[in-house]
Amino acid sequence: GTQMLKDIWPGATGSAPTKLYAAGSTVYFAAGDPVHGRELWKTDGTAAGTVLVKDILQPVPGGLSFLTSSDPADFAALPDGTVLFSAQSPDQTIPVGRALWRTDGTAAGTVPVLATGLGDSGPTGMTACGDRVLFRADDGVGNPVLWVTDGTAANTVIVQTTTFRSIVDPRLFTVFDGPLVTSPFV
């Protein structure tokens, strides 16, 4: 039967785990608690192995934690087990907004990869393709473009560029027998 694995936020509110993503024998997900808000968690399927990975966007002192949460989403894994995801980001090196992050499952190994200079680079649609991940994000001047990454900042680059947003706005792409298939109109 179905059983509760761990009660992350006891009481009526609950942790509301969402966006579950399996990478090897680990499942990453977003969940909330009254101290950290909605942050990155992982589980190995045991209560002891269900833990907060990192409090990416720490609550404002005296504020409500659920208003200042990283709310991780859009997960994809690289062959080496590195997991990429989108999260609200407070890091001083990038503006507050959604940015591309990576994790190896540890707090120290959970770091930002890309922010394009705007308040919200908006990475979405993470799609694993061989030893890279493709995703849609802002190009730094307000245009949504297709990016590719190996999980490092140095090798996170735009695949194509355009300033004609209404024609080329890469979304809804998938790997189909090797090549990438994308819907350019949304």
GROMACS .gro file of C-alpha atoms in nm:
model
  186
    1GLY     CA    1   0.000   0.000   0.000
    2THR     CA    2   0.082   0.366  -0.010
    3GLN     CA    3   0.254   0.513   0.294
    4MET     CA    4   0.388   0.853   0.392
    5LEU     CA    5   0.765   0.860   0.346
    6LYS     CA    6   0.835   1.166   0.562
    7ASP     CA    7   0.622   1.443   0.706
    8ILE     CA    8   0.829   1.745   0.596
    9TRP     CA    9   0.578   2.003   0.725
   10PRO     CA   10   0.357   1.846   0.993
   11GLY     CA   11   0.010   1.985   1.039
   12ALA     CA   12  -0.270   2.102   0.814
   13THR     CA   13  -0.053   2.309   0.579
   14GLY     CA   14   0.167   2.026   0.452
   15SER     CA   15   0.478   2.041   0.234
   16ALA     CA   16   0.296   1.992  -0.101
   17PRO     CA   17   0.581   1.812  -0.280
   18THR     CA   18   0.569   1.876  -0.656
   19LYS     CA   19   0.782   1.861  -0.967
   20LEU     CA   20   0.928   1.519  -0.883
   21TYR     CA   21   1.222   1.421  -1.104
   22ALA     CA   22   1.407   1.089  -1.091
   23ALA     CA   23   1.781   1.093  -1.160
   24GLY     CA   24   1.934   0.754  -1.100
   25SER     CA   25   1.833   0.632  -0.755
   26THR     CA   26   1.750   0.984  -0.633
   27VAL     CA   27   1.426   1.177  -0.674
   28TYR     CA   28   1.453   1.557  -0.662
   29PHE     CA   29   1.149   1.769  -0.587
   30ALA     CA   30   1.019   2.102  -0.461
   31ALA     CA   31   0.863   2.101  -0.113
   32GLY     CA   32   0.785   2.358   0.152
   33ASP     CA   33   0.836   2.388   0.523
   34PRO     CA   34   0.779   2.679   0.764
   35VAL     CA   35   1.152   2.753   0.801
   36HIS     CA   36   1.281   2.736   0.441
   37GLY     CA   37   0.977   2.785   0.218
   38ARG     CA   38   0.961   2.588  -0.112
   39GLU     CA   39   1.311   2.465  -0.176
   40LEU     CA   40   1.504   2.179  -0.337
   41TRP     CA   41   1.468   1.841  -0.165
   42LYS     CA   42   1.578   1.491  -0.256
   43THR     CA   43   1.493   1.138  -0.149
   44ASP     CA   44   1.641   0.794  -0.187
   45GLY     CA   45   1.307   0.641  -0.088
   46THR     CA   46   1.375   0.632   0.286
   47ALA     CA   47   1.269   0.873   0.560
   48ALA     CA   48   1.633   0.928   0.662
   49GLY     CA   49   1.730   0.988   0.299
   50THR     CA   50   1.460   1.250   0.242
   51VAL     CA   51   1.642   1.577   0.303
   52LEU     CA   52   1.662   1.942   0.206
   53VAL     CA   53   1.939   1.978  -0.053
   54LYS     CA   54   1.984   2.354  -0.021
   55ASP     CA   55   1.793   2.658   0.099
   56ILE     CA   56   1.862   2.858  -0.219
   57LEU     CA   57   1.648   3.163  -0.146
   58GLN     CA   58   1.658   3.214   0.227
   59PRO     CA   59   1.358   3.387   0.385
   60VAL     CA   60   1.371   3.757   0.456
   61PRO     CA   61   1.411   3.806   0.834
   62GLY     CA   62   1.064   3.850   0.978
   63GLY     CA   63   0.907   3.762   0.642
   64LEU     CA   64   0.699   3.466   0.537
   65SER     CA   65   0.916   3.185   0.402
   66PHE     CA   66   0.671   3.086   0.129
   67LEU     CA   67   0.701   3.436  -0.023
   68THR     CA   68   1.079   3.406  -0.053
   69SER     CA   69   1.135   3.058  -0.189
   70SER     CA   70   1.342   2.930  -0.480
   71ASP     CA   71   1.056   2.705  -0.602
   72PRO     CA   72   1.274   2.471  -0.815
   73ALA     CA   73   1.125   2.343  -1.141
   74ASP     CA   74   1.207   2.217  -1.492
   75PHE     CA   75   1.452   1.939  -1.404
   76ALA     CA   76   1.682   1.752  -1.646
   77ALA     CA   77   1.981   1.527  -1.583
   78LEU     CA   78   2.316   1.497  -1.756
   79PRO     CA   79   2.473   1.152  -1.804
   80ASP     CA   80   2.712   1.212  -1.509
   81GLY     CA   81   2.414   1.252  -1.273
   82THR     CA   82   2.429   1.630  -1.250
   83VAL     CA   83   2.074   1.767  -1.238
   84LEU     CA   84   1.989   2.103  -1.394
   85PHE     CA   85   1.685   2.301  -1.289
   86SER     CA   86   1.530   2.646  -1.281
   87ALA     CA   87   1.500   2.834  -0.950
   88GLN     CA   88   1.447   3.180  -0.807
   89SER     CA   89   1.794   3.303  -0.732
   90PRO     CA   90   1.930   3.544  -0.469
   91ASP     CA   91   2.300   3.506  -0.548
   92GLN     CA   92   2.493   3.833  -0.557
   93THR     CA   93   2.649   3.737  -0.891
   94ILE     CA   94   2.310   3.724  -1.060
   95PRO     CA   95   1.994   3.932  -1.025
   96VAL     CA   96   1.702   3.799  -0.829
   97GLY     CA   97   1.483   3.605  -1.069
   98ARG     CA   98   1.467   3.258  -1.220
   99ALA     CA   99   1.804   3.127  -1.329
  100LEU     CA  100   1.958   2.797  -1.440
  101TRP     CA  101   2.105   2.597  -1.150
  102ARG     CA  102   2.281   2.264  -1.118
  103THR     CA  103   2.310   2.018  -0.832
  104ASP     CA  104   2.508   1.709  -0.749
  105GLY     CA  105   2.274   1.644  -0.456
  106THR     CA  106   2.480   1.839  -0.201
  107ALA     CA  107   2.436   2.195  -0.071
  108ALA     CA  108   2.791   2.287  -0.179
  109GLY     CA  109   2.733   2.136  -0.523
  110THR     CA  110   2.408   2.327  -0.582
  111VAL     CA  111   2.512   2.642  -0.769
  112PRO     CA  112   2.385   2.884  -1.035
  113VAL     CA  113   2.495   2.821  -1.393
  114LEU     CA  114   2.328   3.097  -1.596
  115ALA     CA  115   2.160   3.430  -1.551
  116THR     CA  116   2.145   3.652  -1.856
  117GLY     CA  117   2.163   3.991  -1.689
  118LEU     CA  118   1.792   4.053  -1.666
  119GLY     CA  119   1.601   4.000  -1.346
  120ASP     CA  120   1.461   3.675  -1.478
  121SER     CA  121   1.633   3.469  -1.748
  122GLY     CA  122   1.335   3.232  -1.730
  123PRO     CA  123   1.494   2.897  -1.819
  124THR     CA  124   1.224   2.646  -1.911
  125GLY     CA  125   1.176   2.328  -2.109
  126MET     CA  126   1.490   2.147  -1.994
  127THR     CA  127   1.544   1.861  -2.239
  128ALA     CA  128   1.834   1.615  -2.214
  129CYS     CA  129   2.001   1.550  -2.550
  130GLY     CA  130   2.306   1.324  -2.529
  131ASP     CA  131   2.561   1.482  -2.294
  132ARG     CA  132   2.394   1.823  -2.304
  133VAL     CA  133   2.066   1.983  -2.196
  134LEU     CA  134   1.869   2.214  -2.422
  135PHE     CA  135   1.642   2.479  -2.276
  136ARG     CA  136   1.467   2.806  -2.355
  137ALA     CA  137   1.581   3.123  -2.178
  138ASP     CA  138   1.618   3.495  -2.229
  139ASP     CA  139   1.923   3.610  -2.426
  140GLY     CA  140   1.992   3.902  -2.191
  141VAL     CA  141   1.807   4.163  -2.394
  142GLY     CA  142   1.454   4.029  -2.373
  143ASN     CA  143   1.446   3.766  -2.648
  144PRO     CA  144   1.361   3.401  -2.580
  145VAL     CA  145   1.618   3.177  -2.748
  146LEU     CA  146   1.738   2.819  -2.746
  147TRP     CA  147   2.036   2.743  -2.521
  148VAL     CA  148   2.253   2.436  -2.471
  149THR     CA  149   2.464   2.346  -2.167
  150ASP     CA  150   2.689   2.077  -2.028
  151GLY     CA  151   2.616   2.210  -1.678
  152THR     CA  152   2.901   2.461  -1.667
  153ALA     CA  153   2.877   2.837  -1.715
  154ALA     CA  154   3.161   2.831  -1.970
  155ASN     CA  155   2.974   2.583  -2.191
  156THR     CA  156   2.626   2.732  -2.165
  157VAL     CA  157   2.564   2.903  -2.498
  158ILE     CA  158   2.289   3.018  -2.730
  159VAL     CA  159   2.214   2.768  -3.009
  160GLN     CA  160   2.040   3.020  -3.229
  161THR     CA  161   1.959   3.386  -3.192
  162THR     CA  162   1.686   3.610  -3.319
  163THR     CA  163   1.535   3.945  -3.239
  164PHE     CA  164   1.209   3.860  -3.415
  165ARG     CA  165   1.036   3.709  -3.110
  166SER     CA  166   0.697   3.642  -3.266
  167ILE     CA  167   0.847   3.410  -3.528
  168VAL     CA  168   1.112   3.213  -3.339
  169ASP     CA  169   1.038   3.137  -2.977
  170PRO     CA  170   1.169   2.787  -2.905
  171ARG     CA  171   0.929   2.592  -2.688
  172LEU     CA  172   0.789   2.245  -2.673
  173PHE     CA  173   1.095   2.067  -2.805
  174THR     CA  174   1.191   1.704  -2.780
  175VAL     CA  175   1.460   1.467  -2.902
  176PHE     CA  176   1.327   1.250  -3.184
  177ASP     CA  177   1.555   0.970  -3.304
  178GLY     CA  178   1.861   1.189  -3.252
  179PRO     CA  179   1.777   1.536  -3.385
  180LEU     CA  180   1.593   1.803  -3.193
  181VAL     CA  181   1.237   1.878  -3.294
  182THR     CA  182   1.091   2.214  -3.185
  183SER     CA  183   0.773   2.407  -3.227
  184PRO     CA  184   0.878   2.758  -3.334
  185PHE     CA  185   0.534   2.913  -3.294
  186VAL     CA  186   0.364   2.945  -2.955
   0.00000   0.00000   0.00000
